[in-house]
Amino acid sequence: NPELVESLTEAYVKEVKPEEIFYYIYGVLYSNIYRNKYAEFLKIDFPRVPFTESYELFTTIGKYGSELVDLHLLKSTELNNPIARFQGDGDNQVEKPKYNEKERRVYINNNQYFEGIEREVWEYQIGGYQVLDKWLKDRKGRKLSLDDIEHYCQVATTLKKTIEVQKEIDNSYLDIEKEIISINDI
């Protein structure tokens, strides 16, 4: 919205680009504090995004948002070192996905598994779905290709890094709500 860009540019006395606003909003929407505080409202309406008066905080949250966008598009260099590895002998057939918390492994069958997956990564949900579990269940009865295996490891890494970035956003989020810019009906 051009009016939002203009309002923020005036408030910060610096030119604000639409991409910066997008990254800021993306960052705010990934704050667990924000999500919990406005959970009921988010179910019934479009989210209201609080804009901080602090340009420095705006850019900090925007950097986190940018990191998240790169992670979610699987374009981040962070994905070059995946947290998970595929192990075991077999035909790569997805039978019944099962998580073993003690071993930090996600089994796809009796002999093959992805290792290095922490519980909070395994349990991470988007849209009410447990991401890693759903991904495997959608492939039940199929053999995973090398590309599938690499993709799953990237998704696991993305979730781990997303959790880390969300914690950083939450460390700053309460400061956002201390001094909010009043932007009417934008």
PDB file of C-alpha atoms in Angstrom, residues 84-160:
ATOM      1  CA  ALA A  84      19.773 -34.298   9.321  1.00  0.00           C
ATOM      2  CA  ARG A  85      21.399 -37.233   7.571  1.00  0.00           C
ATOM      3  CA  PHE A  86      19.794 -40.276   5.968  1.00  0.00           C
ATOM      4  CA  GLN A  87      21.122 -43.589   7.283  1.00  0.00           C
ATOM      5  CA  GLY A  88      20.555 -47.332   7.011  1.00  0.00           C
ATOM      6  CA  ASP A  89      20.351 -50.007   4.364  1.00  0.00           C
ATOM      7  CA  GLY A  90      17.210 -50.628   2.380  1.00  0.00           C
ATOM      8  CA  ASP A  91      15.114 -49.624  -0.588  1.00  0.00           C
ATOM      9  CA  ASN A  92      14.144 -46.127   0.714  1.00  0.00           C
ATOM     10  CA  GLN A  93      10.481 -47.206   0.939  1.00  0.00           C
ATOM     11  CA  VAL A  94       8.377 -45.032   3.247  1.00  0.00           C
ATOM     12  CA  GLU A  95       6.332 -47.481   5.297  1.00  0.00           C
ATOM     13  CA  LYS A  96       5.284 -45.957   8.619  1.00  0.00           C
ATOM     14  CA  PRO A  97       7.099 -42.819   9.762  1.00  0.00           C
ATOM     15  CA  LYS A  98       8.044 -43.016  13.424  1.00  0.00           C
ATOM     16  CA  TYR A  99      10.039 -40.634  15.626  1.00  0.00           C
ATOM     17  CA  ASN A 100      12.462 -41.891  18.277  1.00  0.00           C
ATOM     18  CA  GLU A 101      13.207 -38.987  20.604  1.00  0.00           C
ATOM     19  CA  LYS A 102      16.027 -40.724  22.472  1.00  0.00           C
ATOM     20  CA  GLU A 103      17.925 -41.444  19.246  1.00  0.00           C
ATOM     21  CA  ARG A 104      16.754 -38.195  17.569  1.00  0.00           C
ATOM     22  CA  ARG A 105      15.778 -40.256  14.529  1.00  0.00           C
ATOM     23  CA  VAL A 106      12.825 -40.339  12.163  1.00  0.00           C
ATOM     24  CA  TYR A 107      12.378 -43.858  10.823  1.00  0.00           C
ATOM     25  CA  ILE A 108      10.762 -44.367   7.433  1.00  0.00           C
ATOM     26  CA  ASN A 109      10.901 -48.160   7.764  1.00  0.00           C
ATOM     27  CA  ASN A 110      12.523 -50.672  10.116  1.00  0.00           C
ATOM     28  CA  ASN A 111      16.062 -50.077   8.832  1.00  0.00           C
ATOM     29  CA  GLN A 112      16.273 -46.555   7.415  1.00  0.00           C
ATOM     30  CA  TYR A 113      16.017 -43.220   9.154  1.00  0.00           C
ATOM     31  CA  PHE A 114      16.887 -39.549   9.218  1.00  0.00           C
ATOM     32  CA  GLU A 115      19.152 -38.788  12.176  1.00  0.00           C
ATOM     33  CA  GLY A 116      19.854 -35.533  13.984  1.00  0.00           C
ATOM     34  CA  ILE A 117      16.261 -34.355  14.312  1.00  0.00           C
ATOM     35  CA  GLU A 118      15.399 -32.834  17.674  1.00  0.00           C
ATOM     36  CA  ARG A 119      11.937 -33.159  19.161  1.00  0.00           C
ATOM     37  CA  GLU A 120      10.976 -29.492  18.672  1.00  0.00           C
ATOM     38  CA  VAL A 121      11.894 -29.785  14.981  1.00  0.00           C
ATOM     39  CA  TRP A 122       9.898 -33.017  14.636  1.00  0.00           C
ATOM     40  CA  GLU A 123       6.879 -31.442  16.361  1.00  0.00           C
ATOM     41  CA  TYR A 124       6.991 -28.105  14.498  1.00  0.00           C
ATOM     42  CA  GLN A 125       3.642 -27.294  12.933  1.00  0.00           C
ATOM     43  CA  ILE A 126       2.496 -25.055  10.124  1.00  0.00           C
ATOM     44  CA  GLY A 127      -1.205 -24.676   9.451  1.00  0.00           C
ATOM     45  CA  GLY A 128      -2.004 -27.319  12.059  1.00  0.00           C
ATOM     46  CA  TYR A 129       0.193 -29.951  10.395  1.00  0.00           C
ATOM     47  CA  GLN A 130       3.327 -31.462  11.836  1.00  0.00           C
ATOM     48  CA  VAL A 131       5.592 -30.648   8.883  1.00  0.00           C
ATOM     49  CA  LEU A 132       8.144 -33.486   8.870  1.00  0.00           C
ATOM     50  CA  ASP A 133       5.574 -36.152   9.692  1.00  0.00           C
ATOM     51  CA  LYS A 134       3.115 -34.936   7.040  1.00  0.00           C
ATOM     52  CA  TRP A 135       5.843 -34.777   4.399  1.00  0.00           C
ATOM     53  CA  LEU A 136       6.635 -38.464   4.954  1.00  0.00           C
ATOM     54  CA  LYS A 137       3.007 -39.555   5.279  1.00  0.00           C
ATOM     55  CA  ASP A 138       2.284 -37.929   1.908  1.00  0.00           C
ATOM     56  CA  ARG A 139       4.918 -40.275   0.451  1.00  0.00           C
ATOM     57  CA  LYS A 140       3.833 -43.435   2.247  1.00  0.00           C
ATOM     58  CA  GLY A 141       4.183 -46.474  -0.009  1.00  0.00           C
ATOM     59  CA  ARG A 142       6.725 -44.741  -2.244  1.00  0.00           C
ATOM     60  CA  LYS A 143      10.483 -44.942  -2.469  1.00  0.00           C
ATOM     61  CA  LEU A 144      12.377 -41.771  -1.678  1.00  0.00           C
ATOM     62  CA  SER A 145      14.703 -40.552  -4.411  1.00  0.00           C
ATOM     63  CA  LEU A 146      18.038 -38.917  -3.692  1.00  0.00           C
ATOM     64  CA  ASP A 147      16.351 -35.541  -4.371  1.00  0.00           C
ATOM     65  CA  ASP A 148      13.569 -36.416  -1.903  1.00  0.00           C
ATOM     66  CA  ILE A 149      16.126 -37.293   0.775  1.00  0.00           C
ATOM     67  CA  GLU A 150      18.054 -34.071   0.198  1.00  0.00           C
ATOM     68  CA  HIS A 151      14.818 -32.060   0.270  1.00  0.00           C
ATOM     69  CA  TYR A 152      13.711 -33.635   3.561  1.00  0.00           C
ATOM     70  CA  CYS A 153      17.072 -32.791   5.123  1.00  0.00           C
ATOM     71  CA  GLN A 154      16.697 -29.199   3.889  1.00  0.00           C
ATOM     72  CA  VAL A 155      13.180 -28.951   5.312  1.00  0.00           C
ATOM     73  CA  ALA A 156      14.396 -30.253   8.685  1.00  0.00           C
ATOM     74  CA  THR A 157      17.211 -27.699   8.641  1.00  0.00           C
ATOM     75  CA  THR A 158      14.789 -24.954   7.648  1.00  0.00           C
ATOM     76  CA  LEU A 159      12.567 -25.794  10.614  1.00  0.00           C
ATOM     77  CA  LYS A 160      15.509 -25.831  13.030  1.00  0.00           C
TER      78      LYS A 160
END
